[in-house]
mmCIF file of C-alpha atoms in Angstrom:
data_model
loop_
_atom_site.group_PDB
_atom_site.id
_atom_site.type_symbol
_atom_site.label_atom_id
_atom_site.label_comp_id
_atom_site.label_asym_id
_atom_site.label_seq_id
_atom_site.Cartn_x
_atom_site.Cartn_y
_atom_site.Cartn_z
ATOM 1 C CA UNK A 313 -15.547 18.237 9.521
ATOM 2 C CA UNK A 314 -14.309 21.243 7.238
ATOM 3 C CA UNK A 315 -16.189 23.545 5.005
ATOM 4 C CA UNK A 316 -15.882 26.650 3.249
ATOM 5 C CA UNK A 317 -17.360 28.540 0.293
ATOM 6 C CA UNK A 318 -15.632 28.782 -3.230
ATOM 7 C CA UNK A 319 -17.224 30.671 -6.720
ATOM 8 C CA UNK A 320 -20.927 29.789 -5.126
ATOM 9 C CA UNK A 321 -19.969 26.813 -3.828
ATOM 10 C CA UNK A 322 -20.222 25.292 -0.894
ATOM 11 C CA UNK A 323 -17.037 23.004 -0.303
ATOM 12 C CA UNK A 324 -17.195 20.195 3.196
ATOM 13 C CA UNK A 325 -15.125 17.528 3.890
ATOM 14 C CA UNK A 326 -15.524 14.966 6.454
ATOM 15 C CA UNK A 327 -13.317 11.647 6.840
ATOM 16 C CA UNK A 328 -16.118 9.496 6.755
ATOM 17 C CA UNK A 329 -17.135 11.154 3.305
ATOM 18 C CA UNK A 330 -14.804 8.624 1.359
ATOM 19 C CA UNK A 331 -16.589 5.351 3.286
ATOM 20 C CA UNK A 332 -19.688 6.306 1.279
ATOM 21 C CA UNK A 333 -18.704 3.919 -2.030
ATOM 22 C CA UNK A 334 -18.519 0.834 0.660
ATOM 23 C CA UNK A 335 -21.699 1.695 2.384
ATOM 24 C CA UNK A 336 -23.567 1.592 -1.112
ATOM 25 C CA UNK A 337 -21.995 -1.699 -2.315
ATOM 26 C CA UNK A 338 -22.024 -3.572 1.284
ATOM 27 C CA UNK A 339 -25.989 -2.379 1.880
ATOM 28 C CA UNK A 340 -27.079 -3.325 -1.821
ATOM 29 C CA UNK A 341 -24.967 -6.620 -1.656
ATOM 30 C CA UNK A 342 -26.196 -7.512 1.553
ATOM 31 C CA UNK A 343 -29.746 -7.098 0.291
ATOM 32 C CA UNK A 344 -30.019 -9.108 -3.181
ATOM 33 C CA UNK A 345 -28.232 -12.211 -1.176
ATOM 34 C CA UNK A 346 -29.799 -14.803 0.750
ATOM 35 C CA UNK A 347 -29.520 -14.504 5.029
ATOM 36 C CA UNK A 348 -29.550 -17.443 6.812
ATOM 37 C CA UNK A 349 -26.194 -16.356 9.557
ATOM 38 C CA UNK A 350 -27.893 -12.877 10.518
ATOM 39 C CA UNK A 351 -30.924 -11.033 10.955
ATOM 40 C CA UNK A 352 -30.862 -7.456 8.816
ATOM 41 C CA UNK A 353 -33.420 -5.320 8.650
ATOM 42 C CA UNK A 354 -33.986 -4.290 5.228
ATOM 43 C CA UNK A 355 -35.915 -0.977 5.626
ATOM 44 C CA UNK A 356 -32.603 0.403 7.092
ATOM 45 C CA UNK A 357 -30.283 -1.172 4.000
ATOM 46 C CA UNK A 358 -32.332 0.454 1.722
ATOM 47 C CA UNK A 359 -32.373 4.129 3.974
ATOM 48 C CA UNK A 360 -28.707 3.451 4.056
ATOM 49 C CA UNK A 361 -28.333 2.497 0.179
ATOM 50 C CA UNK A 362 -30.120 5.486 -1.056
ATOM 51 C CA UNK A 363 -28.165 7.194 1.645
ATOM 52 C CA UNK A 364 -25.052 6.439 0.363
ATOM 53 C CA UNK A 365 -26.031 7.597 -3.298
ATOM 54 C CA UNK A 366 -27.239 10.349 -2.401
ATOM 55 C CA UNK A 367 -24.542 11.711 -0.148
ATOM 56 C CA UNK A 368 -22.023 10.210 -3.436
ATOM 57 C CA UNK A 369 -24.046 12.550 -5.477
ATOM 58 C CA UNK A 370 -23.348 15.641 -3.297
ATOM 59 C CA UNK A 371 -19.981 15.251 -2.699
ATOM 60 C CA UNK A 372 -19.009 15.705 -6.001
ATOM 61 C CA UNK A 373 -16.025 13.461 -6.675
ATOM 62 C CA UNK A 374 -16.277 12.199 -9.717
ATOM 63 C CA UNK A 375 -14.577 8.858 -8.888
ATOM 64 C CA UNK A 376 -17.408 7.874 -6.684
ATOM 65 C CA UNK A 377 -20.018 8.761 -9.483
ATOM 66 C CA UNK A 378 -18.346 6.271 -11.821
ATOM 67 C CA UNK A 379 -18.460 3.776 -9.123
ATOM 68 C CA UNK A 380 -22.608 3.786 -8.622
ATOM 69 C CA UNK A 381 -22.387 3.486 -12.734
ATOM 70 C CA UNK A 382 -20.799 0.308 -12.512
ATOM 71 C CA UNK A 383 -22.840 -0.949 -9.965
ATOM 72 C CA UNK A 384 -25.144 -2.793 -11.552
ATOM 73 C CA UNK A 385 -22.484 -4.433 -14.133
ATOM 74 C CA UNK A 386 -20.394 -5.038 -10.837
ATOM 75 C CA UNK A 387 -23.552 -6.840 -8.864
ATOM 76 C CA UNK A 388 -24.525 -8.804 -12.137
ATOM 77 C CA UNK A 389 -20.601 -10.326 -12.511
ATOM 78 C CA UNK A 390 -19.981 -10.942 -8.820
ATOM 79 C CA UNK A 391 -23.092 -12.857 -8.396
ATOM 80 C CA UNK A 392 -22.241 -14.935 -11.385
ATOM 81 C CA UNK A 393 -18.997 -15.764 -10.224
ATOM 82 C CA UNK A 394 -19.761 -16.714 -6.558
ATOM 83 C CA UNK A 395 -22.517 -18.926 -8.242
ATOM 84 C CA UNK A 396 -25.603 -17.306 -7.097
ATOM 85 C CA UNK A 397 -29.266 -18.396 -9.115
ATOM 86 C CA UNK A 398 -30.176 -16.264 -11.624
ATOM 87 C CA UNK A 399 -33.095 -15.301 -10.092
ATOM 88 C CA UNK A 400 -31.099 -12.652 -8.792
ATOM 89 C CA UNK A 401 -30.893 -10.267 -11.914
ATOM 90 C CA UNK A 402 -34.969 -10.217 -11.167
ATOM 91 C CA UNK A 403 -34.048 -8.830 -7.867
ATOM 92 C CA UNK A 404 -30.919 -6.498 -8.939
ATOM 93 C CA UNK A 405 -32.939 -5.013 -11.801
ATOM 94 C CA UNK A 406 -35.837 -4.079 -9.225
ATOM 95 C CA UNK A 407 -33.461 -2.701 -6.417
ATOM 96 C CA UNK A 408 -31.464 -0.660 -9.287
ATOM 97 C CA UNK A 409 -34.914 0.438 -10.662
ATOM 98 C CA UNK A 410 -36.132 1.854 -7.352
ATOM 99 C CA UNK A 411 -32.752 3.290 -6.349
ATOM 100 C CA UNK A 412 -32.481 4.903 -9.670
ATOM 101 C CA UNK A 413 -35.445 6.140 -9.587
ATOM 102 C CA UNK A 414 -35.667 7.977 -6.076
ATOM 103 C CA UNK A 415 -31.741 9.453 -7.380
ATOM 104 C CA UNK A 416 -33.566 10.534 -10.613
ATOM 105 C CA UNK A 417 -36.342 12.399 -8.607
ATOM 106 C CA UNK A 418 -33.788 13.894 -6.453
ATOM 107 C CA UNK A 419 -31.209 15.126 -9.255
ATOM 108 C CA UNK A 420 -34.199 16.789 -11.194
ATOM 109 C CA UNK A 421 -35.402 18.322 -8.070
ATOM 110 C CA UNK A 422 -32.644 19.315 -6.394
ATOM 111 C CA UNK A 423 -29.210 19.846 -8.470
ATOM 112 C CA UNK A 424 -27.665 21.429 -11.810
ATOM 113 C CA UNK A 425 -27.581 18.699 -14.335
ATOM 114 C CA UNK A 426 -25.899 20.545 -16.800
ATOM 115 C CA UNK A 427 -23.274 21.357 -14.109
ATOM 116 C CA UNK A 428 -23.296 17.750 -13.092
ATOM 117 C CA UNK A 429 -23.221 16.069 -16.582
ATOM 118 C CA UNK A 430 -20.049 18.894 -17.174
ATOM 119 C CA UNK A 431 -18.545 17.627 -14.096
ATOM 120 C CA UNK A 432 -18.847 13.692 -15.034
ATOM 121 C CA UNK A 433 -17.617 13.955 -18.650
ATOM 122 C CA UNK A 434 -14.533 15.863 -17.274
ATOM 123 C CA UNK A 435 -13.254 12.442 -16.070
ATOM 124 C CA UNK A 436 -12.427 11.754 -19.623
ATOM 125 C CA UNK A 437 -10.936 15.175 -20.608
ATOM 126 C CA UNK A 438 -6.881 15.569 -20.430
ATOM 127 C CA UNK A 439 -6.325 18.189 -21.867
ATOM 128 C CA UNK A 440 -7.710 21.302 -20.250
ATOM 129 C CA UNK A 441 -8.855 19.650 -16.661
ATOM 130 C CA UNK A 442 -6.285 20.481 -13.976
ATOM 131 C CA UNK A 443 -6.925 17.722 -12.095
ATOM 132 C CA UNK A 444 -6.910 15.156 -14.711
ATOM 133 C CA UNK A 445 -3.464 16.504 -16.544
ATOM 134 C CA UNK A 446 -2.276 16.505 -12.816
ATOM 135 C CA UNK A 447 -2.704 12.277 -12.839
ATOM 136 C CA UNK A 448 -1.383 12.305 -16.594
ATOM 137 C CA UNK A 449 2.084 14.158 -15.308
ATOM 138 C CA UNK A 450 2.431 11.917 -12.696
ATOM 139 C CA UNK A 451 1.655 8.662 -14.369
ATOM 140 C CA UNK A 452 3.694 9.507 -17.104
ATOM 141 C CA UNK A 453 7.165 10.384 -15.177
ATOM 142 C CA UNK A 454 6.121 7.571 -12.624
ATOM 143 C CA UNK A 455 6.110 4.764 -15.690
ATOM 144 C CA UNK A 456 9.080 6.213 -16.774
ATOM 145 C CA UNK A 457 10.760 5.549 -13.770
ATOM 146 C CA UNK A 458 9.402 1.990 -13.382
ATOM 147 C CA UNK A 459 11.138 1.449 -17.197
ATOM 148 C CA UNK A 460 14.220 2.142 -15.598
ATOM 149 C CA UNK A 461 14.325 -0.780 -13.058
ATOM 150 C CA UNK A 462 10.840 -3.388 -13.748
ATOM 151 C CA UNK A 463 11.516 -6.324 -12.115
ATOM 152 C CA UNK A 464 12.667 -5.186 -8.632
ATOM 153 C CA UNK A 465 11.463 -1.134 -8.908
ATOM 154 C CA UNK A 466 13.422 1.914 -7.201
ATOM 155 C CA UNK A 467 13.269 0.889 -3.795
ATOM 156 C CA UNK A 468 10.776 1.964 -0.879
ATOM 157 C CA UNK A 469 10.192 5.657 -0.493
ATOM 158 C CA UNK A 470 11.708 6.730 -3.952
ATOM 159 C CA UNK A 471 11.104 10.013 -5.201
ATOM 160 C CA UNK A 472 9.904 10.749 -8.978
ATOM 161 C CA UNK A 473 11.320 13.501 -10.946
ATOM 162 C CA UNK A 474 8.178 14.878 -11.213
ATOM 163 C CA UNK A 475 7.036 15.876 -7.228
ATOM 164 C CA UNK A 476 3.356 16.659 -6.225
ATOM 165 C CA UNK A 477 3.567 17.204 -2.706
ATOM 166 C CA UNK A 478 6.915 19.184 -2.004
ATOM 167 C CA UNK A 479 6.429 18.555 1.973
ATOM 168 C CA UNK A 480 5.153 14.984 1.172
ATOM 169 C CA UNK A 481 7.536 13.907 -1.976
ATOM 170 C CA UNK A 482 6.640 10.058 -1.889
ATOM 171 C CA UNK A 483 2.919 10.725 -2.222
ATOM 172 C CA UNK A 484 1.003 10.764 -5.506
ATOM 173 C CA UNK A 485 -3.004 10.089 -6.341
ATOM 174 C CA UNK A 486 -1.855 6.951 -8.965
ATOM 175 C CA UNK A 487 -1.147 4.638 -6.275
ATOM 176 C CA UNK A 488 -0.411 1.586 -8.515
ATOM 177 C CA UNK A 489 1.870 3.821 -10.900
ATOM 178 C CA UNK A 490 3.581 4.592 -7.712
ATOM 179 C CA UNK A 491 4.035 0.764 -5.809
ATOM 180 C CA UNK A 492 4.891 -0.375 -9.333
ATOM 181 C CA UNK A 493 7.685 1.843 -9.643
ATOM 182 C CA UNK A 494 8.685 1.562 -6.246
ATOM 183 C CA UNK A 495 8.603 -2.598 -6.077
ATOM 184 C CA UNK A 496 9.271 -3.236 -9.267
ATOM 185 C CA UNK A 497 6.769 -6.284 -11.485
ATOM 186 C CA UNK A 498 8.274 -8.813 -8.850
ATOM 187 C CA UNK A 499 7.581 -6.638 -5.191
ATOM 188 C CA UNK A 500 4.028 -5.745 -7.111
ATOM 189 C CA UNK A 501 3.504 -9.841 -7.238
ATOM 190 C CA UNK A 502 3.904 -10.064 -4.020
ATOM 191 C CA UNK A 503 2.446 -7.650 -2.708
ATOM 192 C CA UNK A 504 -0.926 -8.509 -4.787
ATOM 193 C CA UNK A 505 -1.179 -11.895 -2.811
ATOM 194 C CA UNK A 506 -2.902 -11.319 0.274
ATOM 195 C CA UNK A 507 -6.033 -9.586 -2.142
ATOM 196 C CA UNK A 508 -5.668 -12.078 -4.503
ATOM 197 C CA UNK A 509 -5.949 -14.694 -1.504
ATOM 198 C CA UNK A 510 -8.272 -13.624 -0.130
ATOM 199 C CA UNK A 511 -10.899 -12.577 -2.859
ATOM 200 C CA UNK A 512 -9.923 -16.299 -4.350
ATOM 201 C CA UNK A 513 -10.656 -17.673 -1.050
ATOM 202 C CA UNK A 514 -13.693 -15.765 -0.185
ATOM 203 C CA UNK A 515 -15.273 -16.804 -3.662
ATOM 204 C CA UNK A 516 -14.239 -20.641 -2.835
ATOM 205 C CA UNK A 517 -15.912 -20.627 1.062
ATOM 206 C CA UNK A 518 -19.376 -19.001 -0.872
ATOM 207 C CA UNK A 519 -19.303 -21.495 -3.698
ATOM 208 C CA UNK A 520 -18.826 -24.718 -1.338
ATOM 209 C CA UNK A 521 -21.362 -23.291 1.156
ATOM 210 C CA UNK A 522 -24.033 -20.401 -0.146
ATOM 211 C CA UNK A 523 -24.731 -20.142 3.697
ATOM 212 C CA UNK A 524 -21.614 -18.214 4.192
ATOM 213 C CA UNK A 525 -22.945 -15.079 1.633
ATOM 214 C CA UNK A 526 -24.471 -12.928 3.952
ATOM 215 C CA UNK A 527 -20.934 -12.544 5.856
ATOM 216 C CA UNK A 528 -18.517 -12.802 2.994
ATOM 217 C CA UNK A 529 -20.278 -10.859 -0.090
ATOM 218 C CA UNK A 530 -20.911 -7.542 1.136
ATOM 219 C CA UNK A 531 -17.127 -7.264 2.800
ATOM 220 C CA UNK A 532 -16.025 -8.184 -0.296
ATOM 221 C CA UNK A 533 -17.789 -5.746 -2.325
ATOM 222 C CA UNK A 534 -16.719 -3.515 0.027
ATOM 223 C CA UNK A 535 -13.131 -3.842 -0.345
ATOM 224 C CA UNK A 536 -13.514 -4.319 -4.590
ATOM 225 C CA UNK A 537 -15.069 -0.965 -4.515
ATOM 226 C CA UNK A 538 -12.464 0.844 -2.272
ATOM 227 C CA UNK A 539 -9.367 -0.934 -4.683
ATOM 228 C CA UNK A 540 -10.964 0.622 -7.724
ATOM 229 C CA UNK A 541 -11.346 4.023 -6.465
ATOM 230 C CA UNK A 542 -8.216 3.582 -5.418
ATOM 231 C CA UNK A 543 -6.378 3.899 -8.366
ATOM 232 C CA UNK A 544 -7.153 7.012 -8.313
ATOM 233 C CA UNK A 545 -7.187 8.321 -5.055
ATOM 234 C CA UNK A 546 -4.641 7.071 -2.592
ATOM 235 C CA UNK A 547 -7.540 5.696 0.209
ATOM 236 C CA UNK A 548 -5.613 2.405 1.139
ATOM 237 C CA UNK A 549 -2.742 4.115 1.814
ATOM 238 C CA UNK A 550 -3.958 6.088 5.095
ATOM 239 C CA UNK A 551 -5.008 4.071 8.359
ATOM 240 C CA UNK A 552 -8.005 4.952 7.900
ATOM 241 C CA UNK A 553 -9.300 2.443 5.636
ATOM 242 C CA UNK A 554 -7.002 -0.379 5.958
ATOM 243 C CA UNK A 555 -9.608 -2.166 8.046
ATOM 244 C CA UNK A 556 -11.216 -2.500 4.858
ATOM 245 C CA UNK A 557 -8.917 -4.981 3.867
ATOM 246 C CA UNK A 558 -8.334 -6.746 7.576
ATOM 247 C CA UNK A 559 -12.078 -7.342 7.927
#
């Protein structure tokens, strides 16, 4: 754990800090589904849920905000598509309600919303945010390269023109600028299979047998969270996380 204090700040980081996205989408799937293979107590999903948000909330990244936006469009689609009654959007509309509601209570008592609504909409601006011009640099130069060579890519370990790390020239936030470039349209294929596979497969086991949702659901949710923030920021490329994927 690491903190310090920046412009009246306060600035932590803890490794666990970028687990919080799963947490929120594993304890919220986990509640709207059915259980019939475990036993959950519900009272600590929800402590864990709100939890989650709020921690998301404090830690300021901006990636993990948009994440709890989608949340509701996210639960709404993967529910349809693993064939779940509709009853459900009863249930997902109620849990979002409450959720929202406790985050609402805590934002108006507790934080800057003018600060935080600044810090949001500067996803979207690239032209005067550092860190966003930062990701346009590198996508730009990385596509570039990937122009050069598409169907097989610049080989493993390639270096862009443009570096962002001098001790560390391979890495870059855009991860799937970077193994695009590197592997070329055909490696990228390939490479896509196993999470293809296994989302496909995962989706086919729930369908056939809606007793399997309580284990398969919330790891999945899990994992579609962590491969859209990682676009972004390069999560499933550090040990860390890759049990993500081998659960």
């Amino acid at each position: 754990f690491k903190y310090g204090l920046y412009d009246g700040f306060m600035e932590y980081f803890a490794p666990s800090q970028s687990y919080l996205p799963y947490f929120l989408y594993f304890s919220i799937s986990l509640l709207l589904i059915p259980h019939e293979k475990m036993k959950i107590n519900e009272k600590c999903l929800i402590l864990t849920a709100l939890l989650s948000a709020i921690l998301i909330l404090v830690s300021g990244r901006r990636a993990m905000w948009l994440t709890m936006g989608i949340l509701p469009i996210y639960l709404i689609v993967a529910l349809s598509v693993f064939k779940h009654k509709k009853t459900l959007l009863i249930k997902i509309c109620i849990l979002c309600f409450i959720i929202g509601a406790i985050i609402s209570y805590v934002l108006v008592k507790f934080f800057d919303l003018d600060y935080m609504y600044t810090e949001l909409m500067s996803s979207f601006d690239f032209v005067s945010n550092d860190s966003n011009i930062e990701r346009v640099l590198q996508g730009r130069t990385i596509l570039a390269d990937f122009w050069r060579s598409p169907l097989f890519g610049n080989g493993i370990g390639y270096v862009s023109s443009y570096i962002r790390t001098p001790n560390r020239p391979w890495e870059y936030e855009l991860v799937y600028h970077y193994l695009l470039s590197s592997f070329g349209v055909v490696g990228m294929a390939f490479l896509s299979i196993p999470f293809i596979w296994v989302i496909y497969q995962s989706i086919k086991i729930v369908r056939l047998n809606k007793s399997f949702s309580d284990l398969i659901i919330p790891s999945i949710s899990g994992l579609i969270v962590f491969l859209i923030i990682n676009a972004s920021n390069p999560y499933l490329l550090k040990f860390d996380f890759l049990w993500i994927f081998f659960l």
